[in-house]
Amino acid sequence: SQQGEEDPQALSIQEGENATMNCSYKTSINNLQWYRQNSGRGLVHLILIRSNEREKHSGRLRVTLDTSKKSSSLLITASRAADTASYFCATVRRDTGNQFYFGTGTSLTVIP
Amino acid sequence: NAGVTQTPKFRVLKTGQSMTLLCAQDMNHEYMYWYRQDPGMGLRLIHYSVGEGTTAKGEVPDGYNVSRLKKQNFLLGLESAAPSQTSVYFCASSPLAGGRTDTQYFGPGTRLTVL
């Protein structure tokens, strides 16, 4: 079964706007990561947030983690056409520390 | 560094045929993984390895076998392909950091069609 669920499934915005996508998960985690996948390509790691962290920034990316609600959000500020991709959250669970569980992804389209 | 490479990039099989997908990484990573990606399903873990000579089952292991004879290589085998195994297969590797797995590095994928 999927550990993570992203919301929304698809998002379409204008260039320059901010994009927010959410991830919910089911069990206790060591860390949560966000990955990007361009069409027809492999996944690329974006950012990692550990279970004892609440917020993290990397360039135009901002990730929050609420372990009490078992949820995370990824904010992409000042979006660009090149941000068009699918975004996945992945969790590393406490009970299976060497396995990654991916959500179903959010498809982001940034319109120039 | 080439990172994670996968061979082949595309393959078409007939039902019942067998094949092996090769994954290679040049980053000296301990952990390696095989996933399949199907529309609307995200990535699902097939098998993984925590080191040379070791393998373990993931979420959807049935119909697949794996081997990790060398640290840099992780092979995924389909003994008797079925149409349900039509998918895009991704290999990934991960370093061991502080006794725990960390970021995964993905290959470009293999698109497999079983007729």
PDB file of C-alpha atoms in Angstrom:
ATOM      1  CA  SER A   1       0.000   0.000   0.000  1.00  0.00           C
ATOM      2  CA  GLN A   2       1.140   3.537  -0.639  1.00  0.00           C
ATOM      3  CA  GLN A   3       2.650   5.265   2.363  1.00  0.00           C
ATOM      4  CA  GLY A   4       2.193   8.748   0.957  1.00  0.00           C
ATOM      5  CA  GLU A   5      -0.561  10.557  -0.825  1.00  0.00           C
ATOM      6  CA  GLU A   6       0.018  13.851  -2.600  1.00  0.00           C
ATOM      7  CA  ASP A   7      -2.578  16.520  -3.006  1.00  0.00           C
ATOM      8  CA  PRO A   8      -3.555  17.855  -5.472  1.00  0.00           C
ATOM      9  CA  GLN A   9      -3.019  15.223  -8.160  1.00  0.00           C
ATOM     10  CA  ALA A  10      -2.586  17.966 -10.744  1.00  0.00           C
ATOM     11  CA  LEU A  11      -1.862  21.687 -10.496  1.00  0.00           C
ATOM     12  CA  SER A  12      -1.686  24.304 -13.229  1.00  0.00           C
ATOM     13  CA  ILE A  13      -0.382  27.825 -12.519  1.00  0.00           C
ATOM     14  CA  GLN A  14       0.997  30.858 -14.323  1.00  0.00           C
ATOM     15  CA  GLU A  15       4.706  31.539 -14.376  1.00  0.00           C
ATOM     16  CA  GLY A  16       5.697  33.672 -11.389  1.00  0.00           C
ATOM     17  CA  GLU A  17       3.003  32.290  -9.116  1.00  0.00           C
ATOM     18  CA  ASN A  18       3.682  30.074  -6.129  1.00  0.00           C
ATOM     19  CA  ALA A  19       2.901  26.348  -6.187  1.00  0.00           C
ATOM     20  CA  THR A  20       1.970  24.411  -3.079  1.00  0.00           C
ATOM     21  CA  MET A  21       1.586  20.665  -2.910  1.00  0.00           C
ATOM     22  CA  ASN A  22       0.879  18.495   0.076  1.00  0.00           C
ATOM     23  CA  CYS A  23       1.811  15.010   1.212  1.00  0.00           C
ATOM     24  CA  SER A  24       0.159  12.882   3.874  1.00  0.00           C
ATOM     25  CA  TYR A  25       1.609   9.687   5.222  1.00  0.00           C
ATOM     26  CA  LYS A  26       0.581   6.903   7.572  1.00  0.00           C
ATOM     27  CA  THR A  27       3.334   5.790   9.945  1.00  0.00           C
ATOM     28  CA  SER A  28       6.152   7.280  11.999  1.00  0.00           C
ATOM     29  CA  ILE A  29       9.090   8.368   9.892  1.00  0.00           C
ATOM     30  CA  ASN A  30      12.813   9.047  10.099  1.00  0.00           C
ATOM     31  CA  ASN A  31      12.681  11.613   7.352  1.00  0.00           C
ATOM     32  CA  LEU A  32      10.608  12.816   4.427  1.00  0.00           C
ATOM     33  CA  GLN A  33      11.991  13.762   1.034  1.00  0.00           C
ATOM     34  CA  TRP A  34      10.670  15.457  -2.077  1.00  0.00           C
ATOM     35  CA  TYR A  35      11.674  14.415  -5.572  1.00  0.00           C
ATOM     36  CA  ARG A  36      11.013  15.856  -9.014  1.00  0.00           C
ATOM     37  CA  GLN A  37      10.460  13.825 -12.167  1.00  0.00           C
ATOM     38  CA  ASN A  38      10.553  15.408 -15.578  1.00  0.00           C
ATOM     39  CA  SER A  39       8.605  13.599 -18.272  1.00  0.00           C
ATOM     40  CA  GLY A  40      10.350  10.397 -19.343  1.00  0.00           C
ATOM     41  CA  ARG A  41      13.184  10.799 -16.863  1.00  0.00           C
ATOM     42  CA  GLY A  42      14.279   9.417 -13.505  1.00  0.00           C
ATOM     43  CA  LEU A  43      13.550  11.103 -10.191  1.00  0.00           C
ATOM     44  CA  VAL A  44      15.803  13.811  -8.844  1.00  0.00           C
ATOM     45  CA  HIS A  45      16.145  14.554  -5.153  1.00  0.00           C
ATOM     46  CA  LEU A  46      15.074  18.066  -4.133  1.00  0.00           C
ATOM     47  CA  ILE A  47      15.093  18.340  -0.370  1.00  0.00           C
ATOM     48  CA  LEU A  48      15.084  16.222   2.792  1.00  0.00           C
ATOM     49  CA  ILE A  49      13.504  17.108   6.121  1.00  0.00           C
ATOM     50  CA  ARG A  50      14.111  15.018   9.235  1.00  0.00           C
ATOM     51  CA  SER A  51      11.420  14.077  11.722  1.00  0.00           C
ATOM     52  CA  ASN A  52      12.757  16.526  14.329  1.00  0.00           C
ATOM     53  CA  GLU A  53      12.668  19.457  11.878  1.00  0.00           C
ATOM     54  CA  ARG A  54       9.616  21.592  11.143  1.00  0.00           C
ATOM     55  CA  GLU A  55      10.727  23.696   8.182  1.00  0.00           C
ATOM     56  CA  LYS A  56      13.521  23.724   5.669  1.00  0.00           C
ATOM     57  CA  HIS A  57      14.494  25.971   2.772  1.00  0.00           C
ATOM     58  CA  SER A  58      16.531  25.394  -0.348  1.00  0.00           C
ATOM     59  CA  GLY A  59      16.575  28.159  -2.946  1.00  0.00           C
ATOM     60  CA  ARG A  60      12.961  28.643  -4.101  1.00  0.00           C
ATOM     61  CA  LEU A  61      11.810  25.560  -2.210  1.00  0.00           C
ATOM     62  CA  ARG A  62      10.267  25.565   1.238  1.00  0.00           C
ATOM     63  CA  VAL A  63       9.269  22.340   2.955  1.00  0.00           C
ATOM     64  CA  THR A  64       7.282  22.016   6.158  1.00  0.00           C
ATOM     65  CA  LEU A  65       6.673  18.908   8.229  1.00  0.00           C
ATOM     66  CA  ASP A  66       3.952  18.358  10.821  1.00  0.00           C
ATOM     67  CA  THR A  67       4.537  14.978  12.431  1.00  0.00           C
ATOM     68  CA  SER A  68       1.428  15.286  14.619  1.00  0.00           C
ATOM     69  CA  LYS A  69      -0.714  15.507  11.475  1.00  0.00           C
ATOM     70  CA  LYS A  70       1.571  13.204   9.479  1.00  0.00           C
ATOM     71  CA  SER A  71       1.757  15.716   6.675  1.00  0.00           C
ATOM     72  CA  SER A  72       4.248  17.783   4.711  1.00  0.00           C
ATOM     73  CA  SER A  73       3.988  20.570   2.187  1.00  0.00           C
ATOM     74  CA  LEU A  74       6.291  21.700  -0.597  1.00  0.00           C
ATOM     75  CA  LEU A  75       6.146  25.330  -1.696  1.00  0.00           C
ATOM     76  CA  ILE A  76       7.824  26.449  -4.901  1.00  0.00           C
ATOM     77  CA  THR A  77       8.018  30.225  -5.053  1.00  0.00           C
ATOM     78  CA  ALA A  78       8.155  32.349  -8.207  1.00  0.00           C
ATOM     79  CA  SER A  79       7.545  29.347 -10.428  1.00  0.00           C
ATOM     80  CA  ARG A  80       9.158  28.989 -13.844  1.00  0.00           C
ATOM     81  CA  ALA A  81       8.175  26.997 -16.912  1.00  0.00           C
ATOM     82  CA  ALA A  82      11.155  24.727 -16.170  1.00  0.00           C
ATOM     83  CA  ASP A  83       9.449  23.694 -12.903  1.00  0.00           C
ATOM     84  CA  THR A  84       6.869  21.773 -14.937  1.00  0.00           C
ATOM     85  CA  ALA A  85       7.246  18.192 -13.701  1.00  0.00           C
ATOM     86  CA  SER A  86       5.758  15.623 -11.352  1.00  0.00           C
ATOM     87  CA  TYR A  87       6.646  15.941  -7.693  1.00  0.00           C
ATOM     88  CA  PHE A  88       6.741  13.027  -5.284  1.00  0.00           C
ATOM     89  CA  CYS A  89       7.132  12.792  -1.557  1.00  0.00           C
ATOM     90  CA  ALA A  90       8.992   9.829  -0.133  1.00  0.00           C
ATOM     91  CA  THR A  91       9.150   8.711   3.457  1.00  0.00           C
ATOM     92  CA  VAL A  92      11.702   6.602   5.264  1.00  0.00           C
ATOM     93  CA  ARG A  93       9.765   4.841   7.967  1.00  0.00           C
ATOM     94  CA  ARG A  94      11.061   4.208  11.476  1.00  0.00           C
ATOM     95  CA  ASP A  95      10.152   0.518  11.328  1.00  0.00           C
ATOM     96  CA  THR A  96      11.841  -0.128   7.952  1.00  0.00           C
ATOM     97  CA  GLY A  97      14.713   2.335   8.009  1.00  0.00           C
ATOM     98  CA  ASN A  98      16.241   1.363   4.702  1.00  0.00           C
ATOM     99  CA  GLN A  99      13.143   1.464   2.504  1.00  0.00           C
ATOM    100  CA  PHE A 100      11.611   4.477   0.799  1.00  0.00           C
ATOM    101  CA  TYR A 101       7.875   4.782   0.295  1.00  0.00           C
ATOM    102  CA  PHE A 102       6.723   7.061  -2.493  1.00  0.00           C
ATOM    103  CA  GLY A 103       3.423   8.809  -2.906  1.00  0.00           C
ATOM    104  CA  THR A 104       1.408   8.971  -6.093  1.00  0.00           C
ATOM    105  CA  GLY A 105       2.722  12.388  -7.104  1.00  0.00           C
ATOM    106  CA  THR A 106       1.489  15.850  -8.057  1.00  0.00           C
ATOM    107  CA  SER A 107       1.717  16.859 -11.701  1.00  0.00           C
ATOM    108  CA  LEU A 108       2.649  20.547 -11.903  1.00  0.00           C
ATOM    109  CA  THR A 109       2.257  22.572 -15.080  1.00  0.00           C
ATOM    110  CA  VAL A 110       3.667  26.093 -15.141  1.00  0.00           C
ATOM    111  CA  ILE A 111       2.259  28.129 -18.010  1.00  0.00           C
ATOM    112  CA  PRO A 112       4.689  30.685 -19.508  1.00  0.00           C
TER     113      PRO A 112
ATOM    114  CA  ASN B   1      30.836  10.113 -12.641  1.00  0.00           C
ATOM    115  CA  ALA B   2      28.075   8.479 -14.647  1.00  0.00           C
ATOM    116  CA  GLY B   3      25.894   8.095 -11.539  1.00  0.00           C
ATOM    117  CA  VAL B   4      23.265   5.383 -11.950  1.00  0.00           C
ATOM    118  CA  THR B   5      22.928   3.772 -15.353  1.00  0.00           C
ATOM    119  CA  GLN B   6      20.359   1.246 -16.574  1.00  0.00           C
ATOM    120  CA  THR B   7      20.505  -1.186 -19.477  1.00  0.00           C
ATOM    121  CA  PRO B   8      18.509  -1.471 -21.691  1.00  0.00           C
ATOM    122  CA  LYS B   9      16.439   1.713 -22.076  1.00  0.00           C
ATOM    123  CA  PHE B  10      13.577  -0.005 -23.907  1.00  0.00           C
ATOM    124  CA  ARG B  11      12.539  -3.612 -24.346  1.00  0.00           C
ATOM    125  CA  VAL B  12       9.577  -5.491 -25.795  1.00  0.00           C
ATOM    126  CA  LEU B  13       9.000  -9.072 -24.659  1.00  0.00           C
ATOM    127  CA  LYS B  14       6.470 -11.724 -25.461  1.00  0.00           C
ATOM    128  CA  THR B  15       4.587 -13.407 -22.635  1.00  0.00           C
ATOM    129  CA  GLY B  16       6.712 -16.149 -21.111  1.00  0.00           C
ATOM    130  CA  GLN B  17      10.071 -14.771 -22.226  1.00  0.00           C
ATOM    131  CA  SER B  18      12.772 -13.945 -19.719  1.00  0.00           C
ATOM    132  CA  MET B  19      15.134 -11.008 -19.433  1.00  0.00           C
ATOM    133  CA  THR B  20      17.542  -9.283 -17.083  1.00  0.00           C
ATOM    134  CA  LEU B  21      17.737  -5.568 -16.408  1.00  0.00           C
ATOM    135  CA  LEU B  22      21.126  -4.257 -15.356  1.00  0.00           C
ATOM    136  CA  CYS B  23      21.725  -1.381 -12.993  1.00  0.00           C
ATOM    137  CA  ALA B  24      25.181   0.011 -12.336  1.00  0.00           C
ATOM    138  CA  GLN B  25      26.338   2.791 -10.011  1.00  0.00           C
ATOM    139  CA  ASP B  26      29.780   4.329  -9.664  1.00  0.00           C
ATOM    140  CA  MET B  27      29.217   6.205  -6.395  1.00  0.00           C
ATOM    141  CA  ASN B  28      30.224   3.345  -4.076  1.00  0.00           C
ATOM    142  CA  HIS B  29      26.745   3.325  -2.538  1.00  0.00           C
ATOM    143  CA  GLU B  30      25.776   0.562  -0.142  1.00  0.00           C
ATOM    144  CA  TYR B  31      22.056   0.454  -0.909  1.00  0.00           C
ATOM    145  CA  MET B  32      20.445  -0.297  -4.239  1.00  0.00           C
ATOM    146  CA  TYR B  33      16.769  -0.544  -5.176  1.00  0.00           C
ATOM    147  CA  TRP B  34      14.494  -1.611  -7.995  1.00  0.00           C
ATOM    148  CA  TYR B  35      11.130   0.124  -8.440  1.00  0.00           C
ATOM    149  CA  ARG B  36       8.358  -0.065 -10.950  1.00  0.00           C
ATOM    150  CA  GLN B  37       6.277   2.945 -11.907  1.00  0.00           C
ATOM    151  CA  ASP B  38       2.788   2.569 -13.281  1.00  0.00           C
ATOM    152  CA  PRO B  39       0.351   5.371 -14.181  1.00  0.00           C
ATOM    153  CA  GLY B  40      -1.347   6.780 -11.095  1.00  0.00           C
ATOM    154  CA  MET B  41       0.542   4.400  -8.785  1.00  0.00           C
ATOM    155  CA  GLY B  42       3.722   6.261  -7.985  1.00  0.00           C
ATOM    156  CA  LEU B  43       6.807   4.126  -7.433  1.00  0.00           C
ATOM    157  CA  ARG B  44       6.559   0.730  -5.830  1.00  0.00           C
ATOM    158  CA  LEU B  45       9.563  -1.092  -4.425  1.00  0.00           C
ATOM    159  CA  ILE B  46      10.247  -4.509  -5.962  1.00  0.00           C
ATOM    160  CA  HIS B  47      13.475  -5.623  -4.289  1.00  0.00           C
ATOM    161  CA  TYR B  48      16.373  -3.925  -2.621  1.00  0.00           C
ATOM    162  CA  SER B  49      19.878  -4.648  -1.383  1.00  0.00           C
ATOM    163  CA  VAL B  50      21.708  -3.305   1.626  1.00  0.00           C
ATOM    164  CA  GLY B  51      25.104  -4.516   0.448  1.00  0.00           C
ATOM    165  CA  GLU B  52      27.032  -6.844  -1.809  1.00  0.00           C
ATOM    166  CA  GLY B  53      25.641 -10.360  -1.658  1.00  0.00           C
ATOM    167  CA  THR B  54      22.411  -9.367   0.106  1.00  0.00           C
ATOM    168  CA  THR B  55      18.894  -8.869  -1.248  1.00  0.00           C
ATOM    169  CA  ALA B  56      15.470  -8.383   0.280  1.00  0.00           C
ATOM    170  CA  LYS B  57      11.870  -8.231  -0.893  1.00  0.00           C
ATOM    171  CA  GLY B  58      10.015  -4.996  -1.234  1.00  0.00           C
ATOM    172  CA  GLU B  59       6.346  -4.243  -1.684  1.00  0.00           C
ATOM    173  CA  VAL B  60       5.757  -6.067  -5.015  1.00  0.00           C
ATOM    174  CA  PRO B  61       8.402  -8.823  -5.397  1.00  0.00           C
ATOM    175  CA  ASP B  62       6.347 -11.562  -7.078  1.00  0.00           C
ATOM    176  CA  GLY B  63       7.553 -12.526 -10.546  1.00  0.00           C
ATOM    177  CA  TYR B  64      10.970 -10.909 -10.086  1.00  0.00           C
ATOM    178  CA  ASN B  65      14.355 -12.035  -8.837  1.00  0.00           C
ATOM    179  CA  VAL B  66      17.466 -10.002  -8.093  1.00  0.00           C
ATOM    180  CA  SER B  67      21.160 -10.466  -7.504  1.00  0.00           C
ATOM    181  CA  ARG B  68      23.917  -8.240  -6.151  1.00  0.00           C
ATOM    182  CA  LEU B  69      27.144 -10.115  -6.831  1.00  0.00           C
ATOM    183  CA  LYS B  70      29.166  -6.913  -7.066  1.00  0.00           C
ATOM    184  CA  LYS B  71      28.642  -3.777  -5.012  1.00  0.00           C
ATOM    185  CA  GLN B  72      28.249  -1.593  -8.076  1.00  0.00           C
ATOM    186  CA  ASN B  73      25.710  -3.783  -9.900  1.00  0.00           C
ATOM    187  CA  PHE B  74      22.133  -4.786  -9.133  1.00  0.00           C
ATOM    188  CA  LEU B  75      20.353  -7.103 -11.555  1.00  0.00           C
ATOM    189  CA  LEU B  76      16.582  -7.523 -11.891  1.00  0.00           C
ATOM    190  CA  GLY B  77      15.353 -10.689 -13.576  1.00  0.00           C
ATOM    191  CA  LEU B  78      12.001 -11.622 -15.012  1.00  0.00           C
ATOM    192  CA  GLU B  79      11.864 -15.406 -15.401  1.00  0.00           C
ATOM    193  CA  SER B  80       8.556 -15.615 -17.279  1.00  0.00           C
ATOM    194  CA  ALA B  81       7.267 -12.215 -18.311  1.00  0.00           C
ATOM    195  CA  ALA B  82       3.564 -11.401 -18.032  1.00  0.00           C
ATOM    196  CA  PRO B  83       1.590  -8.457 -19.469  1.00  0.00           C
ATOM    197  CA  SER B  84       1.076  -7.213 -15.890  1.00  0.00           C
ATOM    198  CA  GLN B  85       4.821  -6.542 -15.760  1.00  0.00           C
ATOM    199  CA  THR B  86       4.544  -3.893 -18.460  1.00  0.00           C
ATOM    200  CA  SER B  87       5.893  -0.847 -16.673  1.00  0.00           C
ATOM    201  CA  VAL B  88       8.756   1.585 -16.357  1.00  0.00           C
ATOM    202  CA  TYR B  89      11.497   0.210 -14.116  1.00  0.00           C
ATOM    203  CA  PHE B  90      13.775   2.464 -12.133  1.00  0.00           C
ATOM    204  CA  CYS B  91      16.930   1.590 -10.293  1.00  0.00           C
ATOM    205  CA  ALA B  92      18.193   3.757  -7.466  1.00  0.00           C
ATOM    206  CA  SER B  93      21.135   3.777  -5.102  1.00  0.00           C
ATOM    207  CA  SER B  94      21.659   5.379  -1.741  1.00  0.00           C
ATOM    208  CA  PRO B  95      24.637   5.925   0.524  1.00  0.00           C
ATOM    209  CA  LEU B  96      24.649   4.782   4.112  1.00  0.00           C
ATOM    210  CA  ALA B  97      24.765   7.930   6.246  1.00  0.00           C
ATOM    211  CA  GLY B  98      25.022   7.738   9.991  1.00  0.00           C
ATOM    212  CA  GLY B  99      23.716   4.193   9.979  1.00  0.00           C
ATOM    213  CA  ARG B 100      20.604   5.208   8.031  1.00  0.00           C
ATOM    214  CA  THR B 101      19.735   5.546   4.388  1.00  0.00           C
ATOM    215  CA  ASP B 102      19.639   9.008   2.922  1.00  0.00           C
ATOM    216  CA  THR B 103      19.027  10.528  -0.493  1.00  0.00           C
ATOM    217  CA  GLN B 104      18.308   8.211  -3.398  1.00  0.00           C
ATOM    218  CA  TYR B 105      19.902   8.646  -6.811  1.00  0.00           C
ATOM    219  CA  PHE B 106      17.888   7.344  -9.718  1.00  0.00           C
ATOM    220  CA  GLY B 107      18.726   5.908 -13.090  1.00  0.00           C
ATOM    221  CA  PRO B 108      16.925   7.042 -16.274  1.00  0.00           C
ATOM    222  CA  GLY B 109      14.554   4.073 -16.328  1.00  0.00           C
ATOM    223  CA  THR B 110      13.801   1.079 -18.539  1.00  0.00           C
ATOM    224  CA  ARG B 111      10.516   0.990 -20.393  1.00  0.00           C
ATOM    225  CA  LEU B 112       9.356  -2.618 -20.661  1.00  0.00           C
ATOM    226  CA  THR B 113       6.390  -3.804 -22.678  1.00  0.00           C
ATOM    227  CA  VAL B 114       5.167  -7.384 -22.420  1.00  0.00           C
ATOM    228  CA  LEU B 115       2.869  -8.481 -25.234  1.00  0.00           C
TER     229      LEU B 115
END
